[in-house]
PDB file of C-alpha atoms and ligand atoms in Angstrom:
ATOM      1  CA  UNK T 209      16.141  15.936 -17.023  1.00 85.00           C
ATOM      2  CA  UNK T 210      13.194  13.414 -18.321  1.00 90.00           C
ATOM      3  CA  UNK T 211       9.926  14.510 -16.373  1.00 96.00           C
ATOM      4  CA  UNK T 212       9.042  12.278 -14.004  1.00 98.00           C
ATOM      5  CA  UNK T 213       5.158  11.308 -13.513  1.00 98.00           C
ATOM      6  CA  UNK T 214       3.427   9.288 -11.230  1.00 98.00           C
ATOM      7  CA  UNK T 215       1.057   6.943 -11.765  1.00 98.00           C
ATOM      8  CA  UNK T 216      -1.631   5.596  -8.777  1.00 98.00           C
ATOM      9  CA  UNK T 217      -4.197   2.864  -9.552  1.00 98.00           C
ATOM     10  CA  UNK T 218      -6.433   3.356  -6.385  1.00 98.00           C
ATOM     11  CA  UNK T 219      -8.519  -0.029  -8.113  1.00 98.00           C
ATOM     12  CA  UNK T 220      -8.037  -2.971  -7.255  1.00 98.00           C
ATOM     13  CA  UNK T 221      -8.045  -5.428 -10.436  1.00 98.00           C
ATOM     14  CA  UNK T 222      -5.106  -5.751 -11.935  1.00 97.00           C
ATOM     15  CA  UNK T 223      -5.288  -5.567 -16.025  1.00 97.00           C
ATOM     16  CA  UNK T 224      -9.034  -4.527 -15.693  1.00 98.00           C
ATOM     17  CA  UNK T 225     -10.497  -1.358 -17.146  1.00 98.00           C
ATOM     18  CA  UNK T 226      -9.042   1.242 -14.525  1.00 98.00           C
ATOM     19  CA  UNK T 227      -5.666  -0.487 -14.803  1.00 98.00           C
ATOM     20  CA  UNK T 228      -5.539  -0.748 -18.348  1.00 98.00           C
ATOM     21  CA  UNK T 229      -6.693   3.248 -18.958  1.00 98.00           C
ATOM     22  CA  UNK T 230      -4.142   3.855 -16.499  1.00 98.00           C
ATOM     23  CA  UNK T 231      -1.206   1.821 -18.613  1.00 98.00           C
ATOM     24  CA  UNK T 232      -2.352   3.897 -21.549  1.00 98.00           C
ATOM     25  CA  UNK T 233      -2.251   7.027 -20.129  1.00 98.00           C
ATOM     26  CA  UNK T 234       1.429   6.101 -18.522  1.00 98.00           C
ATOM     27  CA  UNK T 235       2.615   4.655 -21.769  1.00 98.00           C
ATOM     28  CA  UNK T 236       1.466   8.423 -23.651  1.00 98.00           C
ATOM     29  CA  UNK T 237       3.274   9.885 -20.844  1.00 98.00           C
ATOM     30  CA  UNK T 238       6.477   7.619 -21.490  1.00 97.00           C
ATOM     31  CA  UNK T 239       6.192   8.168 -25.083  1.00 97.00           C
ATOM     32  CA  UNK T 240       7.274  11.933 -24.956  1.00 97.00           C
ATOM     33  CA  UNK T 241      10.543  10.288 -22.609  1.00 97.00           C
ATOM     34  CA  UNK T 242       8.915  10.867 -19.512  1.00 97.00           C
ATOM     35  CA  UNK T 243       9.936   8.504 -16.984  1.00 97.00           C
ATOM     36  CA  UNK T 244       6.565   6.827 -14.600  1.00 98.00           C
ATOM     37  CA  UNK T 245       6.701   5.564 -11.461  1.00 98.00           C
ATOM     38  CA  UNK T 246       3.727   3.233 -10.603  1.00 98.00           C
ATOM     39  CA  UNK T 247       1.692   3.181  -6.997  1.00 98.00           C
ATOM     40  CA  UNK T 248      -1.242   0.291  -6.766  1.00 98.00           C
ATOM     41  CA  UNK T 249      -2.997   1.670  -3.537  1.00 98.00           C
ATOM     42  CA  UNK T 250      -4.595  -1.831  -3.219  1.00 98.00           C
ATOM     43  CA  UNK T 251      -1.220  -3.458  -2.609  1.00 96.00           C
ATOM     44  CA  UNK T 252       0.737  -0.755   0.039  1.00 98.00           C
ATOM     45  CA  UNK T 253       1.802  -1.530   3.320  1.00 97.00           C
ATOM     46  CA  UNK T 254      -1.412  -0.250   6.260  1.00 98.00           C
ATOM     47  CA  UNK T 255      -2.706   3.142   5.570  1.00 98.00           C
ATOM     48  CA  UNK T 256      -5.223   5.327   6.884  1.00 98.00           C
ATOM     49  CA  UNK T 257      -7.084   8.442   5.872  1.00 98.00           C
ATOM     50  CA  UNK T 258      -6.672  12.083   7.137  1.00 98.00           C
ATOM     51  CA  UNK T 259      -6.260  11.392  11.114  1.00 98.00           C
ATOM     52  CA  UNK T 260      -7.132  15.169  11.519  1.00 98.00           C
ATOM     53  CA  UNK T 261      -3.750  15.649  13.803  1.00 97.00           C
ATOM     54  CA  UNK T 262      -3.095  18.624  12.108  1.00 97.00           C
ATOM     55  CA  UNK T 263       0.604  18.233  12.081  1.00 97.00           C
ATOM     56  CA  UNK T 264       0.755  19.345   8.170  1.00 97.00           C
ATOM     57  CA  UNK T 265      -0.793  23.066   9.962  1.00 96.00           C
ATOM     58  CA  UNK T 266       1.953  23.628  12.131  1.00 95.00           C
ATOM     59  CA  UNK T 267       4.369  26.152  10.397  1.00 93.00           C
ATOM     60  CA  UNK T 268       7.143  23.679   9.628  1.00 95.00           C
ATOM     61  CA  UNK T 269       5.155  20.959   8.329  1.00 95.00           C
ATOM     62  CA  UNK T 270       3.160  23.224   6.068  1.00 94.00           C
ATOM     63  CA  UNK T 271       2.250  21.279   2.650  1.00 93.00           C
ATOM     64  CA  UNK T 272       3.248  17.703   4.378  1.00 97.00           C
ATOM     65  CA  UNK T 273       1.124  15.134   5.616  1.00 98.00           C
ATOM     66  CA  UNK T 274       3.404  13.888   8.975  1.00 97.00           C
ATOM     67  CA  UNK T 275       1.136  10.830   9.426  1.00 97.00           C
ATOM     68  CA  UNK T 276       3.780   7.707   8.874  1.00 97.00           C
ATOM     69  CA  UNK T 277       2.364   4.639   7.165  1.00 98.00           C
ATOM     70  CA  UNK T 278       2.174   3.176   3.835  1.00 98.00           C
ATOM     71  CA  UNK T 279       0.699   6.200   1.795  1.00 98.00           C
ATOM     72  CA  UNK T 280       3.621   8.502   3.054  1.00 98.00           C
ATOM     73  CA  UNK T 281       5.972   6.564  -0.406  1.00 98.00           C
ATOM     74  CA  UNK T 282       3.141   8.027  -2.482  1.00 98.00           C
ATOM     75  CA  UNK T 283       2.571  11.424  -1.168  1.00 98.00           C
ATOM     76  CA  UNK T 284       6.076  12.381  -1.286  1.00 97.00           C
ATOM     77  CA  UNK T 285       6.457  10.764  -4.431  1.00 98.00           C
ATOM     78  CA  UNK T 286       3.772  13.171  -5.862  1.00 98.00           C
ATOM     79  CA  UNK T 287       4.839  15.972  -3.985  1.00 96.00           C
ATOM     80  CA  UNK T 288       8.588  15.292  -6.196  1.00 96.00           C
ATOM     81  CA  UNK T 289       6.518  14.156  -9.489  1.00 98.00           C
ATOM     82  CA  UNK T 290       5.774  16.473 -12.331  1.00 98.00           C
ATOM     83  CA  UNK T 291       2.709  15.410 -13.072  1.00 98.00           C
ATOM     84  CA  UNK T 292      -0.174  12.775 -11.632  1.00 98.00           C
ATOM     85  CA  UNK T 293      -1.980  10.043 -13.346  1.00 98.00           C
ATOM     86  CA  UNK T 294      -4.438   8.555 -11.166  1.00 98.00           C
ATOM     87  CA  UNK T 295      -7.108   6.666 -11.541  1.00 98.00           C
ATOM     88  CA  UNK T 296     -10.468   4.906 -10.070  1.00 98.00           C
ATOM     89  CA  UNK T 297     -13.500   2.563 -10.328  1.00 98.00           C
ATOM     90  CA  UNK T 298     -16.434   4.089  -8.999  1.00 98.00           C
ATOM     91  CA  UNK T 299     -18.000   2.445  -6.045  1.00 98.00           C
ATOM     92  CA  UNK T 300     -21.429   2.842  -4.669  1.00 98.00           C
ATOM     93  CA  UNK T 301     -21.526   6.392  -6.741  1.00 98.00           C
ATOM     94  CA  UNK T 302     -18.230   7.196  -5.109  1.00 98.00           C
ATOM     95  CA  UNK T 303     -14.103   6.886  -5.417  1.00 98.00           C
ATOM     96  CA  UNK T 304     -12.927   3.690  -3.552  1.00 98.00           C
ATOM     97  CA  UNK T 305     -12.010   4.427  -0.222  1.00 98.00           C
ATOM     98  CA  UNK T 306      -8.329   3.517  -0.551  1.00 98.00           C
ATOM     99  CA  UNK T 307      -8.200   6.936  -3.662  1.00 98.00           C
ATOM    100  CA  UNK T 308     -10.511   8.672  -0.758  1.00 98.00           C
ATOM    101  CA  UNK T 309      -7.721   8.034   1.585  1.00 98.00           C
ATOM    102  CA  UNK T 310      -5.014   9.248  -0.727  1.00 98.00           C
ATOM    103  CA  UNK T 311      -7.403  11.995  -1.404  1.00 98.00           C
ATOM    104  CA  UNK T 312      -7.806  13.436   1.913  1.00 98.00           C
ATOM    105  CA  UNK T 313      -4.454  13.324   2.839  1.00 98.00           C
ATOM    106  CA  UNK T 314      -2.940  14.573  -0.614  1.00 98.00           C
ATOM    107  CA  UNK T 315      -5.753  18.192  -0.242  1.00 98.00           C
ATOM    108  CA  UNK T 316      -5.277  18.359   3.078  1.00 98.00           C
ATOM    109  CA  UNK T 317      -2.049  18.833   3.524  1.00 98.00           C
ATOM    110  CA  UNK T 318      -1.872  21.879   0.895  1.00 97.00           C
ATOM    111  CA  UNK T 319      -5.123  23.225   2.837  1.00 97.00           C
ATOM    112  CA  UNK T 320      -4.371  26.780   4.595  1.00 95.00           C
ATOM    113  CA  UNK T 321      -7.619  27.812   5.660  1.00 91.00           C
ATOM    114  CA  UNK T 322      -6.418  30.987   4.618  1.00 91.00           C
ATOM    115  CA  UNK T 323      -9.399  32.829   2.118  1.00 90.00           C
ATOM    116  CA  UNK T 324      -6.959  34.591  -0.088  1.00 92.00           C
ATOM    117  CA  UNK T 325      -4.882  31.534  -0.729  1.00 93.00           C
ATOM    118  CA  UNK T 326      -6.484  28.223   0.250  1.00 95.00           C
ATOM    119  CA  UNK T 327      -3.771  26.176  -0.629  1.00 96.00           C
ATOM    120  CA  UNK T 328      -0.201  26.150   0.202  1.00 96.00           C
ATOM    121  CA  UNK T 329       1.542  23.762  -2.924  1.00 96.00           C
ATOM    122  CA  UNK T 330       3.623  25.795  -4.421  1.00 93.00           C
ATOM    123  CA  UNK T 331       4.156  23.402  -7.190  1.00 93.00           C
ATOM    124  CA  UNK T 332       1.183  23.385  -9.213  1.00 97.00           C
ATOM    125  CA  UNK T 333       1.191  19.753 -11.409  1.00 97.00           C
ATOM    126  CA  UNK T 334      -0.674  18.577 -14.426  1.00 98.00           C
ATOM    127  CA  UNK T 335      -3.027  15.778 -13.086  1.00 98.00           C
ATOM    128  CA  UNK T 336      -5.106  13.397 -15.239  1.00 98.00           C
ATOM    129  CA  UNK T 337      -8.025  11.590 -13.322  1.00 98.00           C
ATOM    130  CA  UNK T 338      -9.454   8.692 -14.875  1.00 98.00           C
ATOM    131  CA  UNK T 339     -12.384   7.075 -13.405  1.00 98.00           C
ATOM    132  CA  UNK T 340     -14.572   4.093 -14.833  1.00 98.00           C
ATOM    133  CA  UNK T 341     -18.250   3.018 -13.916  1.00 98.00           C
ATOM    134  CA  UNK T 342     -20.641   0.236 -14.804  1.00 95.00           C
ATOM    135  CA  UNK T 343     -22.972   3.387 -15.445  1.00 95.00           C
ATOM    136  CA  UNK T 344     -22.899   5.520 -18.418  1.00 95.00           C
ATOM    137  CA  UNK T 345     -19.827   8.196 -18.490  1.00 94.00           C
ATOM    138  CA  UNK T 346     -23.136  10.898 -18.211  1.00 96.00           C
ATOM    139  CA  UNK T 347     -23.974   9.544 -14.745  1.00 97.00           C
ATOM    140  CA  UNK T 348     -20.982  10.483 -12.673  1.00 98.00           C
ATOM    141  CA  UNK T 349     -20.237  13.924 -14.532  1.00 98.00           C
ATOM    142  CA  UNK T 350     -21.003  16.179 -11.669  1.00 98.00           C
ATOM    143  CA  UNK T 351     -19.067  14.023  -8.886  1.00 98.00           C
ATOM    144  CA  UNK T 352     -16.331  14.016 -11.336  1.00 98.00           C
ATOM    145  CA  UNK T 353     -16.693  17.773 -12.019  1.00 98.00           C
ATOM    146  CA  UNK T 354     -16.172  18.266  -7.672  1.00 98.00           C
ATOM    147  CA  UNK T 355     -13.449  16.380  -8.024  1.00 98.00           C
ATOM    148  CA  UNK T 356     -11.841  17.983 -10.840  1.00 98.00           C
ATOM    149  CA  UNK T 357     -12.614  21.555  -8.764  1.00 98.00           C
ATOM    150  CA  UNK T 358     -10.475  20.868  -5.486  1.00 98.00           C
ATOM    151  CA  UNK T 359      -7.431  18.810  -7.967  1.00 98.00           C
ATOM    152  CA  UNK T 360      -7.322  22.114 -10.037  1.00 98.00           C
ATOM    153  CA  UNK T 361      -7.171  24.343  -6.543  1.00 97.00           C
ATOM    154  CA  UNK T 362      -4.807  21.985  -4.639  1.00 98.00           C
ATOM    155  CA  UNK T 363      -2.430  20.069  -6.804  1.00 98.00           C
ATOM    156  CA  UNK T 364      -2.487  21.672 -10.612  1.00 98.00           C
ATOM    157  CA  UNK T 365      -4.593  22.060 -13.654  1.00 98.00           C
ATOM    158  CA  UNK T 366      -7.009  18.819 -13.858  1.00 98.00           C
ATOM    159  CA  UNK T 367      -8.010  16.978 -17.045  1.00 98.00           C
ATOM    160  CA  UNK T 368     -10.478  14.423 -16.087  1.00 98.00           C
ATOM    161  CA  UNK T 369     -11.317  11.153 -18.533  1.00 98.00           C
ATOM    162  CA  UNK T 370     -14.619   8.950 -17.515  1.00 98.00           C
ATOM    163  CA  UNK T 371     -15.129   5.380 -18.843  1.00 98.00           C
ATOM    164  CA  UNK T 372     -18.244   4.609 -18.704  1.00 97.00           C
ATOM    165  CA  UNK T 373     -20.927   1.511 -19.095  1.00 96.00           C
ATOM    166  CA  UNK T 374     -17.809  -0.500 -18.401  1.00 97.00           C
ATOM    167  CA  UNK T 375     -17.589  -4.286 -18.858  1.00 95.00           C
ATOM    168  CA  UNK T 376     -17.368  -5.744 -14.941  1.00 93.00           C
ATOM    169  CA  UNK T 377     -17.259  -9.547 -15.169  1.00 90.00           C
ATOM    170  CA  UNK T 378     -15.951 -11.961 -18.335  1.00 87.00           C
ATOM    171  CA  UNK T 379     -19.292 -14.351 -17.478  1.00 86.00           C
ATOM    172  CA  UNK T 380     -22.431 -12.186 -16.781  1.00 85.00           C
ATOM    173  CA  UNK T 381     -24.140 -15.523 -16.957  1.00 81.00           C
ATOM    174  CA  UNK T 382     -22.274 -17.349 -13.985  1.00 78.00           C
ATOM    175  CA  UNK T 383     -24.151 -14.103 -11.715  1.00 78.00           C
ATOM    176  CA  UNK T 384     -27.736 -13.735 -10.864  1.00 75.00           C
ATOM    177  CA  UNK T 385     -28.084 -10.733 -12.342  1.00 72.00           C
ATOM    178  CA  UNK T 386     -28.233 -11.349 -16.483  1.00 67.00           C
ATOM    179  CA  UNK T 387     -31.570  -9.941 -16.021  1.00 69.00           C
ATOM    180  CA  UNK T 388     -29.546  -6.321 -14.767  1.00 76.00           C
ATOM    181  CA  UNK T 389     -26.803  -6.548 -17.163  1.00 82.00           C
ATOM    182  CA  UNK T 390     -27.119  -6.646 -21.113  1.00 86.00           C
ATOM    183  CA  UNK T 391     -23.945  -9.156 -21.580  1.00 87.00           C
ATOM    184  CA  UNK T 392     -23.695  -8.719 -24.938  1.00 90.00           C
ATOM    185  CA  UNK T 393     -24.014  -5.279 -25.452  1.00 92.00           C
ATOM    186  CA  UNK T 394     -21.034  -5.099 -23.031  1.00 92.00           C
ATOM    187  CA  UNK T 395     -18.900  -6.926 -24.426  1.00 93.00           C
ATOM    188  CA  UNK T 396     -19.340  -5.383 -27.809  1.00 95.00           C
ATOM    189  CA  UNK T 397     -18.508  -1.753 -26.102  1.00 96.00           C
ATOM    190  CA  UNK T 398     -15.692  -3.290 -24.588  1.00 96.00           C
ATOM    191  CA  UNK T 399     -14.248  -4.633 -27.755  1.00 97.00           C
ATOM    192  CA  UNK T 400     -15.072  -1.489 -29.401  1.00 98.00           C
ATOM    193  CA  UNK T 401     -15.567   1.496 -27.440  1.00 98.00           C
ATOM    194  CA  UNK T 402     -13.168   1.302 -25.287  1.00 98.00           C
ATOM    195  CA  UNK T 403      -9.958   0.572 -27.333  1.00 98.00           C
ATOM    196  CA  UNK T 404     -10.456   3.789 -28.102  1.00 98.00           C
ATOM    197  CA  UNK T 405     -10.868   5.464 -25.031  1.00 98.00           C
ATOM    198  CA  UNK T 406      -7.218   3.360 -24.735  1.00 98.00           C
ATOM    199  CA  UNK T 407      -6.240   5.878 -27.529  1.00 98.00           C
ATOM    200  CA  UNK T 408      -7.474   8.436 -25.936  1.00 98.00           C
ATOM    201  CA  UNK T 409      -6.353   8.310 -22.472  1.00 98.00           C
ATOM    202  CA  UNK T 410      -2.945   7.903 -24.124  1.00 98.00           C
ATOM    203  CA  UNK T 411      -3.237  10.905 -26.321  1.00 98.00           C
ATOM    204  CA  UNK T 412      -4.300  12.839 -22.657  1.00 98.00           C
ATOM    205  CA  UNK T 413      -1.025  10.827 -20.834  1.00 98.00           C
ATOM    206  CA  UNK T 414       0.922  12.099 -23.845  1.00 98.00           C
ATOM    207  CA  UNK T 415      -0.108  15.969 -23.360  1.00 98.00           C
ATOM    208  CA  UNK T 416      -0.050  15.768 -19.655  1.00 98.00           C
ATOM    209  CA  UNK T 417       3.656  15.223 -20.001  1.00 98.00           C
ATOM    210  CA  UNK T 418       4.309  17.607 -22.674  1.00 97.00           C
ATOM    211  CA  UNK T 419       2.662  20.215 -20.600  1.00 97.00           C
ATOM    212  CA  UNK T 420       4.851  19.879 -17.658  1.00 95.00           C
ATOM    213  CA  UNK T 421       6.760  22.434 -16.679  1.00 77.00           C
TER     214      UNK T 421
HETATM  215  C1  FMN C  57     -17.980  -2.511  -4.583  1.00 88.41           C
HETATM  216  C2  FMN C  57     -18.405  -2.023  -5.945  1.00 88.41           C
HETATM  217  C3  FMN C  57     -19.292  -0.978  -6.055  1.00 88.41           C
HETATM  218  C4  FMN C  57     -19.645  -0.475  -7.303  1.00 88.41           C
HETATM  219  N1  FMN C  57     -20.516   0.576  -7.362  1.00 88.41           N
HETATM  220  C5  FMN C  57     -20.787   1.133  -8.557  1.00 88.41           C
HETATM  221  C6  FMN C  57     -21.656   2.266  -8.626  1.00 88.41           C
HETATM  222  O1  FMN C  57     -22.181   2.761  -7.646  1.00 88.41           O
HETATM  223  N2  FMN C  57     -21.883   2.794  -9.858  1.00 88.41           N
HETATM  224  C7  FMN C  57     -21.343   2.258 -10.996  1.00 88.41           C
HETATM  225  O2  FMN C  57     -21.586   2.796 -12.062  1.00 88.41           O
HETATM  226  N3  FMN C  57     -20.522   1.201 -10.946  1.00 88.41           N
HETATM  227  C8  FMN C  57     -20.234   0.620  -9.761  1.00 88.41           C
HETATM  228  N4  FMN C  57     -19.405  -0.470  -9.697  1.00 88.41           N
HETATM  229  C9  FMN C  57     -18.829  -1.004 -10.965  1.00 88.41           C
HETATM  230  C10 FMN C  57     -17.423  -0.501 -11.224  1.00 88.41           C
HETATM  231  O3  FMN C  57     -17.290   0.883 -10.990  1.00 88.41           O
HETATM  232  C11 FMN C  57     -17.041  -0.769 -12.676  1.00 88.41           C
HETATM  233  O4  FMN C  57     -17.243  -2.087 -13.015  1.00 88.41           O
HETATM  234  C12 FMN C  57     -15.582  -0.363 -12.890  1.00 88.41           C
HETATM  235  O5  FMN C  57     -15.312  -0.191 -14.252  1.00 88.41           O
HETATM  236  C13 FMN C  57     -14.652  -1.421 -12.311  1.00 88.41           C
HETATM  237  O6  FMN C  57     -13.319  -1.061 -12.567  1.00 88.41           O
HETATM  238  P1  FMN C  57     -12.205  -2.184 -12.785  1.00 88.41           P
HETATM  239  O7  FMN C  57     -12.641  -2.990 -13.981  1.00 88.41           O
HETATM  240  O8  FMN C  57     -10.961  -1.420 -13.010  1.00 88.41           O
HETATM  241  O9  FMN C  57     -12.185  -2.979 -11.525  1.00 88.41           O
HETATM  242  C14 FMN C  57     -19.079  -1.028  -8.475  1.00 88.41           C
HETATM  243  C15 FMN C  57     -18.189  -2.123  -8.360  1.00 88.41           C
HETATM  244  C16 FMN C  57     -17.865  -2.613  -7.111  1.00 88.41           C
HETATM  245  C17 FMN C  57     -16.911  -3.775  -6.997  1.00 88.41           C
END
């Protein structure tokens, strides 16, 4: 059977830096003859965050988020998956709120509050988690590191990529903030650096499926 891995873009611009990592990293994962199936959290029917009902602690819901809405396609698509590409812009030196959303519901539900064993997935996936920044990759290295923590304890073993110092606009000069951003030098990263963090995220795509079980 051809592993199956799913893809979330919790960003909202299509063909932007997020999106395009996130292509890469699918296409590595569909060049070993994995199959991907693609989620844009920006474009799902309503959804909240964690509603704190609780539902997924109750003995036969253990491990499943009960809440009914447009993220419930994507959770039980990961819980089937065997592996996770997923990826975010950083906002306000956070994840957006719709990945927080997916986020809380996705740990939660695996959460026991149980010492010995804190989580309750029983199927352990490779997860990639991309995230890009206006900032320098440096900056967010600690959040990411957090992140990369509760991933590795509640869904499987976490590789995270960061694209930093990212190009935001096509026409810095049509803001008021040239004075903020050096144009140029952006540009020039984005024409250099980060084709090959496109290689790169595919080479990481590429392992994640070869590593799946
Ligand atoms: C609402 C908003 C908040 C942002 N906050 C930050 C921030 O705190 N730190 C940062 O480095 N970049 C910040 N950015 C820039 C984006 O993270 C960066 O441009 C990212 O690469 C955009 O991804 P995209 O091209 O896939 O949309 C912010 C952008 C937006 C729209």
């Amino acid at each position: 059977m051809p592993k199956n891995i799913v893809v979330v873009n919790a960003g909202p611009r299509k063909g932007w830096n997020t999106d395009t990592l996130l292509m890469e990293a699918a296409n590595g994962a569909g060049s070993t003859g994995a199959g991907t199936e693609a989620f844009d959290l920006f474009w799902l029917d309503k959804y909240t965050g964690c509603i704190s009902c609780f539902g997924c602690k109750k003995e036969r819901y253990k491990g499943h988020c009960i809440c009914r809405d447009g993220l419930t396609p994507v959770l039980d698509a990961i819980r089937q998956a065997d592996g996770l590409i997923i990826g975010s812009p950083n906002y306000l030196s956070g994840l957006t709120a719709s990945f927080r959303a997916l986020y809380e519901r996705l740990i939660f539900q695996n959460l026991t509050y149980n010492a010995q064993t804190p989580s309750c997935n029983t199927n352990p996936i490779p997860v990639l988690l991309i995230m890009t920044s206006n900032a320098p990759d440096t900056v967010y290295r600690s959040l990411m590191n957090e992140y990369q923590k509760v991933f590795n304890g509640f869904v499987g073993p976490t590789e995270i990529f960061i694209s930093g110092d990212t190009l935001q606009l096509k026409d810095y000069s049509k803001t008021d903030w040239p004075w903020y951003f050096d144009a140029k030098h952006k540009q020039e990263r984005h024409e250099t650096i980060f084709p090959q963090e496109c290689k790169k995220v595919f080479e990481l795509g590429k392992a994640l499926a070869e590593s799946c079980k």
